[in-house]
Coordinates of C-alpha atoms in Angstrom, one line a residue:
X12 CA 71.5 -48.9 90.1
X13 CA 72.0 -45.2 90.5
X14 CA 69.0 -42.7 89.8
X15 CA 69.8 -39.6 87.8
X16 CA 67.1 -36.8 87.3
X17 CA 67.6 -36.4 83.2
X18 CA 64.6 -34.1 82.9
X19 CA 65.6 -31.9 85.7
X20 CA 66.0 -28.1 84.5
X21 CA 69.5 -27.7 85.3
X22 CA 70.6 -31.3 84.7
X23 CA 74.1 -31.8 83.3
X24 CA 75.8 -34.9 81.8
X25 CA 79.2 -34.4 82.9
X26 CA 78.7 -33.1 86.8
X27 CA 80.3 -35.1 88.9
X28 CA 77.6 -37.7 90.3
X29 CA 77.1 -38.6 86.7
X30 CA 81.0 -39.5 86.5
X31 CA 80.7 -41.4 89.4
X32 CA 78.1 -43.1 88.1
X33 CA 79.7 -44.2 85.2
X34 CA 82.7 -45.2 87.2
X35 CA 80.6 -47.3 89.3
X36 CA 79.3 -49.0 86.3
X37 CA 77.7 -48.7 83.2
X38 CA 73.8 -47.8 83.2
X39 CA 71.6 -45.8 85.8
X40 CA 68.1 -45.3 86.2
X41 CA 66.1 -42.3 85.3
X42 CA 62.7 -41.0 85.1
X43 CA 62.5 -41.9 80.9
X44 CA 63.9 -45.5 81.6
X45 CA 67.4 -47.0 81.4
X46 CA 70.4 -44.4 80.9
X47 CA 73.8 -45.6 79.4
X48 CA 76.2 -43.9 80.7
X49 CA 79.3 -46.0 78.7
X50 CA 81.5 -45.8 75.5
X51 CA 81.5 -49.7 74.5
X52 CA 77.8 -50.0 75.8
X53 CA 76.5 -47.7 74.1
X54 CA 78.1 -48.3 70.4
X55 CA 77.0 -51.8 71.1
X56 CA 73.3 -51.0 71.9
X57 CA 73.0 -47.9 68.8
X58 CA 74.0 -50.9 66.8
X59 CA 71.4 -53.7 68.2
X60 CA 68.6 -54.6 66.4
X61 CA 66.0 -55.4 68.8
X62 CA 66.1 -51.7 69.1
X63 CA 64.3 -49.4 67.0
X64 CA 64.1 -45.3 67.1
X65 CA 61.2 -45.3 69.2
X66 CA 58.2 -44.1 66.6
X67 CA 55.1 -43.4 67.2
X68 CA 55.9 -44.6 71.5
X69 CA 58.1 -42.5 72.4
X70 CA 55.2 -39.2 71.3
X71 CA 53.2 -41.8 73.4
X72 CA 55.3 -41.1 75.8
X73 CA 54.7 -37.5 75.5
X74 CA 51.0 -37.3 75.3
X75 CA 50.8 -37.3 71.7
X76 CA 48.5 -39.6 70.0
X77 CA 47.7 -37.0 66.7
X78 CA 48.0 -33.6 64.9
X79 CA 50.9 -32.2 63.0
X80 CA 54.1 -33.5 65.4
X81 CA 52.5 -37.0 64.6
X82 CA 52.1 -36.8 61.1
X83 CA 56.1 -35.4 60.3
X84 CA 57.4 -37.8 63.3
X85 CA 55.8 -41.3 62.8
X86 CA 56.5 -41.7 59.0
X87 CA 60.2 -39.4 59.2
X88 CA 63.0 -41.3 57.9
X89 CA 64.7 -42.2 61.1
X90 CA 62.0 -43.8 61.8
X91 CA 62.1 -46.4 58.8
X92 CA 64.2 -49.0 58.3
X93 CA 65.3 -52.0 56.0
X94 CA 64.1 -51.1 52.3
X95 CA 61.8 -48.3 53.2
X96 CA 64.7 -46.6 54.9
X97 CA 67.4 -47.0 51.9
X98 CA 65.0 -46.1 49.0
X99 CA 64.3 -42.9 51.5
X100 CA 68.2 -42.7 52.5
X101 CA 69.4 -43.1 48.4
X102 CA 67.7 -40.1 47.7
X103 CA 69.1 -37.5 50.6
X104 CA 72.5 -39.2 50.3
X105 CA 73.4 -37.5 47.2
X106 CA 73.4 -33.8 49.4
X107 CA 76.0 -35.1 51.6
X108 CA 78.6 -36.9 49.2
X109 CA 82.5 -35.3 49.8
X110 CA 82.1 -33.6 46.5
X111 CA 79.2 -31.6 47.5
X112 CA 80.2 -31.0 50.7
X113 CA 84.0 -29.9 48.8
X114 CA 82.4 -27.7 46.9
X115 CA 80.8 -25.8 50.0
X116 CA 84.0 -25.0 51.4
X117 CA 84.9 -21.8 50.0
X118 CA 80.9 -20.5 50.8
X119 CA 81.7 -21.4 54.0
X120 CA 85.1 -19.9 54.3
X121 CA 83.2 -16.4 52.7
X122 CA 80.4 -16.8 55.2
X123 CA 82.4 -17.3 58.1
X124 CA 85.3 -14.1 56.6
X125 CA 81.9 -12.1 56.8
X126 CA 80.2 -13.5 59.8
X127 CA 83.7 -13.1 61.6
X128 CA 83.6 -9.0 59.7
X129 CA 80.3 -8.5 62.2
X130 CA 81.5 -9.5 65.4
X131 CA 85.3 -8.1 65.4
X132 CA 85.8 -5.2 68.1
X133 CA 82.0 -4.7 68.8
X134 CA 82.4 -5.6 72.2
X135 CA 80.1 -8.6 74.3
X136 CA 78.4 -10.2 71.3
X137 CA 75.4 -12.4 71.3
X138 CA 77.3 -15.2 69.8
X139 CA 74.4 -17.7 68.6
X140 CA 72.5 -14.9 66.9
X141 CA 75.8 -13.3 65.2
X142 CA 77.7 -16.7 64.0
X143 CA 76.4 -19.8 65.3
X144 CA 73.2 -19.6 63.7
X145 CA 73.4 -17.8 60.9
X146 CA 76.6 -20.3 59.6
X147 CA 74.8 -23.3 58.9
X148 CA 72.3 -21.6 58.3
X149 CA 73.4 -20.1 55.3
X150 CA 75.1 -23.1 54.1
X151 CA 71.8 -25.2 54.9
X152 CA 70.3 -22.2 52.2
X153 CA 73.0 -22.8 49.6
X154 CA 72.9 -25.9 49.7
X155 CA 69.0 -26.7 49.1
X156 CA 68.6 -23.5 47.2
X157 CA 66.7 -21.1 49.7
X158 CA 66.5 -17.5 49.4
X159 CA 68.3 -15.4 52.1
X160 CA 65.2 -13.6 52.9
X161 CA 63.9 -16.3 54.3
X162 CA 66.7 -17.2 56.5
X163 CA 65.0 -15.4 59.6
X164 CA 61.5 -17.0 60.0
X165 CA 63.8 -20.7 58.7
X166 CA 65.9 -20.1 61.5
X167 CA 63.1 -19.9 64.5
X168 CA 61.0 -22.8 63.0
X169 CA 64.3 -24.9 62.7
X170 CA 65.5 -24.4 66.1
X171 CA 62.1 -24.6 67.6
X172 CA 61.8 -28.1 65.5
X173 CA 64.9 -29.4 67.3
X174 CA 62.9 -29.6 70.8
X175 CA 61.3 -32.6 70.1
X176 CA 63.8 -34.4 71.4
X177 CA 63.5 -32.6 75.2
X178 CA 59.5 -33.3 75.4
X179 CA 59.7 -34.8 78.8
X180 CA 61.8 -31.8 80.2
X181 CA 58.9 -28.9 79.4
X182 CA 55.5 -29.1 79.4
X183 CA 55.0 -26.3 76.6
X184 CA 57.8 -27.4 74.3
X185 CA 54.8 -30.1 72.5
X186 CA 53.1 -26.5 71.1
X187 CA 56.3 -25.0 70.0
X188 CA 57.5 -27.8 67.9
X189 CA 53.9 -28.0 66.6
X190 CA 53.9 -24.4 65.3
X191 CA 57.2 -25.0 63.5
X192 CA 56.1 -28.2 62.4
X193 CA 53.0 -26.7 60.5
X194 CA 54.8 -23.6 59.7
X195 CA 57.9 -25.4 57.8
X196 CA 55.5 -28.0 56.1
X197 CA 53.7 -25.0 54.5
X198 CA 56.7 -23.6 53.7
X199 CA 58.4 -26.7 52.2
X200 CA 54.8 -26.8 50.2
X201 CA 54.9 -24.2 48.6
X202 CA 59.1 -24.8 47.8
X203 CA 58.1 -28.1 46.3
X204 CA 55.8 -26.4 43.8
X205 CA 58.3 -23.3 42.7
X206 CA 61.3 -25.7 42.3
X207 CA 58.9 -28.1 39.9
X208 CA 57.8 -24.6 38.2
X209 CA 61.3 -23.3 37.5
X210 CA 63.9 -26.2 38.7
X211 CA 67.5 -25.1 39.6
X212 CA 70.8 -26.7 40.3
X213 CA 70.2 -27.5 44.0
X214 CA 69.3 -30.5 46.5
X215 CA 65.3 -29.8 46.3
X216 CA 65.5 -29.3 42.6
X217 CA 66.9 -32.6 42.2
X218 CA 64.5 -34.1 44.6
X219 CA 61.6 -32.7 42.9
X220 CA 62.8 -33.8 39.7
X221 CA 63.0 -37.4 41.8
X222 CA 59.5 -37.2 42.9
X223 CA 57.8 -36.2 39.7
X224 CA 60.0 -38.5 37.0
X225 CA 61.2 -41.3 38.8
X226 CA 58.5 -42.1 41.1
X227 CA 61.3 -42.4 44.1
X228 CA 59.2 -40.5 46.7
X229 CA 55.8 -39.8 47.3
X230 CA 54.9 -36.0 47.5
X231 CA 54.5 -36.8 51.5
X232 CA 57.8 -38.3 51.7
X233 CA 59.6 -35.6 49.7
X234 CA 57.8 -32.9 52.0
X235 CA 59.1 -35.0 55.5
X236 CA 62.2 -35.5 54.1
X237 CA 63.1 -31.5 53.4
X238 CA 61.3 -30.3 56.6
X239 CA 63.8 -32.9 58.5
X240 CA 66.5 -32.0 56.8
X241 CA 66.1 -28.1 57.4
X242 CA 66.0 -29.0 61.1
X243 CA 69.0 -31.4 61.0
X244 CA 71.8 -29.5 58.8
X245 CA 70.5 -26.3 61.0
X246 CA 69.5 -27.0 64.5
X247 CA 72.5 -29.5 65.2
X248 CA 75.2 -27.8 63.7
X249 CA 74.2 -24.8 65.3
X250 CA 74.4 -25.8 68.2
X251 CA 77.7 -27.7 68.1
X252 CA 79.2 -24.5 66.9
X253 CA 77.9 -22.3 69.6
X254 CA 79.1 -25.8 72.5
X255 CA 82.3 -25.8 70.7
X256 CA 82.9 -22.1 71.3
X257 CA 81.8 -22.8 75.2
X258 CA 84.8 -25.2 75.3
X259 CA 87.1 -23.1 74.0
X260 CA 86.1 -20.2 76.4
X261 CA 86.6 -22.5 79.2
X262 CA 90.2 -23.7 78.0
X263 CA 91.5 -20.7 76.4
X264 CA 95.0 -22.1 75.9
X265 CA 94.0 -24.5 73.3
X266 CA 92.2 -21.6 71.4
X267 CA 95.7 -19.9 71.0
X268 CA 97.3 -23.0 70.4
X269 CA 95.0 -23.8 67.5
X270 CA 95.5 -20.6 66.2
X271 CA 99.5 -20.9 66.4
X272 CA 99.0 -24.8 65.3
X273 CA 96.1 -24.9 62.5
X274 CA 97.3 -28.4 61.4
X275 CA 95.7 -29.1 64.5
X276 CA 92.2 -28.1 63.4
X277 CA 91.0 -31.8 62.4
X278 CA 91.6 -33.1 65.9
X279 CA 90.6 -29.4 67.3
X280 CA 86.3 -30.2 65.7
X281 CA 86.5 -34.0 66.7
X282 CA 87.7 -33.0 70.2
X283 CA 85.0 -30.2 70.3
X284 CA 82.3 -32.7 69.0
X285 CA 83.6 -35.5 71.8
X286 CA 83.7 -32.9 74.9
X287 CA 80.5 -30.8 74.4
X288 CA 78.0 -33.0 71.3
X289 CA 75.4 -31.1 70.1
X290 CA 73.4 -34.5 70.6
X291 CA 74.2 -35.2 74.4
X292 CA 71.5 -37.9 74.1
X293 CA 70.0 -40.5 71.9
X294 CA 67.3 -42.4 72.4
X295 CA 65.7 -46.0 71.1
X296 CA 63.0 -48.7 72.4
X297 CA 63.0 -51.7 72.4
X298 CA 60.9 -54.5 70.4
X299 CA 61.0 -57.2 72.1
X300 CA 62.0 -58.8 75.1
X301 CA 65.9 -59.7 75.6
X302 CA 68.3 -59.2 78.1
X303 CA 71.8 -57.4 77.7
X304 CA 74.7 -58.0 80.3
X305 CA 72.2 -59.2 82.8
X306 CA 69.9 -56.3 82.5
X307 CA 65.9 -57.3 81.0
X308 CA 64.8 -54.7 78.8
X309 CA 61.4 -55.4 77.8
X310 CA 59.5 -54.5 74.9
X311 CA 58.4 -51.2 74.3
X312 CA 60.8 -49.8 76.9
X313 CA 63.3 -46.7 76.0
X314 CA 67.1 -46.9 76.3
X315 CA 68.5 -43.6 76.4
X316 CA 72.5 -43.4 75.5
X317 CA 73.9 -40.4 77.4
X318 CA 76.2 -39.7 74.6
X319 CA 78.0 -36.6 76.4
X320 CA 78.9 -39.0 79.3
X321 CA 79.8 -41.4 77.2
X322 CA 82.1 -39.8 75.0
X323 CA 84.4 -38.4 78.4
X324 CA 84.4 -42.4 79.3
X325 CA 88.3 -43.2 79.8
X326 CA 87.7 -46.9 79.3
X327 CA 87.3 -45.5 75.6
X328 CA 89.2 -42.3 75.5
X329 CA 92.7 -42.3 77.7
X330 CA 92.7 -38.5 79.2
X331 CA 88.9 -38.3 78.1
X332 CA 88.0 -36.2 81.2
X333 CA 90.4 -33.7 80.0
X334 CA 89.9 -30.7 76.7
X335 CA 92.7 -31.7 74.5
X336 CA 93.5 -30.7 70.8
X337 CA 96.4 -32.8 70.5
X338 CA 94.5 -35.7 70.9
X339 CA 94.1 -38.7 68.4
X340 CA 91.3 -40.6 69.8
X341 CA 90.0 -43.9 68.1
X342 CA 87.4 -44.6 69.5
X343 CA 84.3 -43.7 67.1
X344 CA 81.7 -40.7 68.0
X345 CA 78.4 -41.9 69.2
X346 CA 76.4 -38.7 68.7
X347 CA 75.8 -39.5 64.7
X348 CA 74.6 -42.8 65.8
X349 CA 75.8 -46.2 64.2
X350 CA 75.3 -48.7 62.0
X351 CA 72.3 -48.3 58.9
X352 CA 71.5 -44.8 60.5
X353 CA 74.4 -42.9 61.2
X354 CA 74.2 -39.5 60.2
X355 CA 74.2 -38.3 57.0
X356 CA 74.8 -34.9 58.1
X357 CA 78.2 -35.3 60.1
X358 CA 80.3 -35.1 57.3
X359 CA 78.6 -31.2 56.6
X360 CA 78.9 -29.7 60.3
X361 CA 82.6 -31.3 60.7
X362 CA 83.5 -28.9 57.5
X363 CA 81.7 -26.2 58.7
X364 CA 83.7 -26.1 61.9
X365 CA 86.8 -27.3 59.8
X366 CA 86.7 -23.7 57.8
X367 CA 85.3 -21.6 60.8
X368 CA 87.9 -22.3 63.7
X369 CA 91.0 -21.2 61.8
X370 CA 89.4 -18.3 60.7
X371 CA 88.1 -17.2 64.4
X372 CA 91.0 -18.1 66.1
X373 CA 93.4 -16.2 63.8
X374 CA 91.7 -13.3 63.5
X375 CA 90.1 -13.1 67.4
X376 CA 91.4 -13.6 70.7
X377 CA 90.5 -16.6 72.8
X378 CA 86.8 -15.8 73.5
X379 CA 85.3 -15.3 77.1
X380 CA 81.9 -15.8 78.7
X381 CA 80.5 -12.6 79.8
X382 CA 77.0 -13.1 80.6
X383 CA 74.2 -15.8 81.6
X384 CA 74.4 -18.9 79.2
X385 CA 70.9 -19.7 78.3
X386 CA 71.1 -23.3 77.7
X387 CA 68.5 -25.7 76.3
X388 CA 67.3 -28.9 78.3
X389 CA 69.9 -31.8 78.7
X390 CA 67.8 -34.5 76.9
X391 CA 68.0 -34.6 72.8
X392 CA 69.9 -31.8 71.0
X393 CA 72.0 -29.6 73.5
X394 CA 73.6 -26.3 73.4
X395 CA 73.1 -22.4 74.1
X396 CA 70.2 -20.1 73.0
X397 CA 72.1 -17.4 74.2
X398 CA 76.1 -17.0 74.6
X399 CA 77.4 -13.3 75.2
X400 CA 81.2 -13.5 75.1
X401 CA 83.7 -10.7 74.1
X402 CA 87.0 -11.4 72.0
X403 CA 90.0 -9.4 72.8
X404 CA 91.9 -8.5 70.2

């Protein structure tokens, strides 16, 4: 079995020793256990149930035994499953249903009008701090009722939230996600006690409501339950949008032919979300001993899918290793995950990028890198921190 160096600084999912890896067959070894590296594999094992989403073992792992990361980790909803998870599930379902989402649309469309207003002949721009986050960010704030001010210091604690995936890759990340931890559980405190004083017509309103009159939640449970889902409608879909505009630099022909062909723009966000996932890996352990196509896996040990590896695998996608538009795939995304827990959220960042991709490609050129790409660690959720591009006009 091949060894591949996951938590390396500059290690990549698609160079080409990870390819051959996957040609070769269909797992490798790494420093954080078992990596799977294909399509039909992977589906199959995000599905199994002798597999859980790791808990409190995989901050373990890590070094963390208590404190703040702990207390929002162990008991978060990804974490539960069976009853606990649906009664948890039931009540954030009801943010992502196709009306709600539907009725985003045209805030999105004006956000990203606006958004694309800031950027348009200025030059190199800094694209994750002019569009990519502030997009979902400000969607994220419509939809659960946030005030814009607040937008900056939500946006640092969000994205500094989404590292806890990438704990084996840094060292210092553990302090960083437990700053944001403490500062967005404060936050969503004192949220939880202004939407119960004067409720509104938004998500955490509702919530609230759910908490106080139905009994549906504890006020712990309502509390993890916002503070994930600040870090999960922002931090992912921010970073899809800013990996999405890193394929389109790097294949600028399909950026002009989705702005001559916008029927093409469904294809155009599943194609981005397949060639460059926000979520280039998931992770789950194992509880209890069984063996899958010969391999033991033990209990208590991590399988990590490398979803971007996965999702070029041309047993699963014919071309796969190739950026193409035009093409209907059919095999399902792994980076939402399967089965009881697939993400809630997908159906919000595909509109997001549904509304913002015409709208950039018609009204700027095909965009091209221009600086260093500052890119977070491999492991967990992927993408830039910094992208300076230009857009000719």
């Amino acid at each position: 079995m091949p060894f591949l160096d996951v938590i390396a600084a500059d290690f990549d999912f698609t160079a080409p020793e990870v390819l051959a890896a996957q040609d070769a067959g269909w797992c490798a070894d790494t420093p954080v256990g078992l990596l799977v590296l294909r399509h039909a594999e992977a589906q199959e094992l995000l599905r199994d149930r002798r597999l859980d989403h790791g808990g409190d073992g995989y901050l373990q792992r890590n070094g963390i035994t208590a404190g703040p990361v702990y207390d929002w980790w162990v008991p978060m909803i990804v974490n539960r499953d069976g009853a606990d998870h649906r009664r948890l599930r039931g009540l954030v379902a009801r943010a992502f249903t196709p009306r709600t989402v539907d009725l985003l649309r045209p805030f999105m469309r004006a956000t990203t009008e606006a958004l694309t207003d800031g950027i348009s002949g200025t030059g190199e721009t800094e694209f994750v701090a002019a569009f990519a986050d502030r997009l979902p960010l400000a969607v994220m704030s419509e939809l659960l009722g946030l005030p814009a001010a607040d937008h900056d210091v939500f946006s640092a604690w969000s994205s500094d939230i989404g590292l806890i995936f990438s704990l084996a890759a840094d060292g210092s990340t553990a302090a960083r996600v437990e700053r944001a931890v403490e500062g967005l559980d404060g936050y969503i405190d004192t949220l939880i006690d202004e939407k119960a004083r004067r409720p509104a017509d938004d998500l955490v309103s509702r919530m609230v409501a759910a908490w106080r009159d139905d009994r549906t939640v504890t006020r712990e449970e309502l509390r993890n339950l916002l503070v994930t889902l600040v870090f999960g409608a922002h931090d992912n879909t921010r970073a899809q949008i800013a990996n999405t505009l890193v394929s389109f630099a790097e294949h600028p022909a399909q950026w002009t032919l989705l702005r001559d062909r916008p029927d093409l723009t469904g294809r155009a966000v599943d194609e981005a979300m397949r060639w460059r996932p926000s979520a280039a890996s998931v992770f789950r352990r194992a509880v209890e001993d069984f063996t899958f196509r010969d391999l033991p896996i033990t209990t208590g040990s991590f399988v990590t899918v490398a979803v971007q590896t996965a999702q070029r695998d041309p047993r699963a996608y014919p071309g796969g290793r190739s950026f193409d538009i035009t093409a209907a795939h059919e095999a399902p995304l792994l980076q939402f995950g399967a089965g009881p827990h697939y993400c809630l959220g997908s159906a919000l960042a595909h509109a997001q990028l549904e509304e913002a991709l015409p709208i950039l490609t018609h009204r700027l050129g095909p965009p091209a890198i221009t600086g260093e790409v500052r890119w977070r660690p491999a492991l967990g959720t992927h993408g830039p921190d910094v992208l300076p591009v230009t857009f000719p006009a």
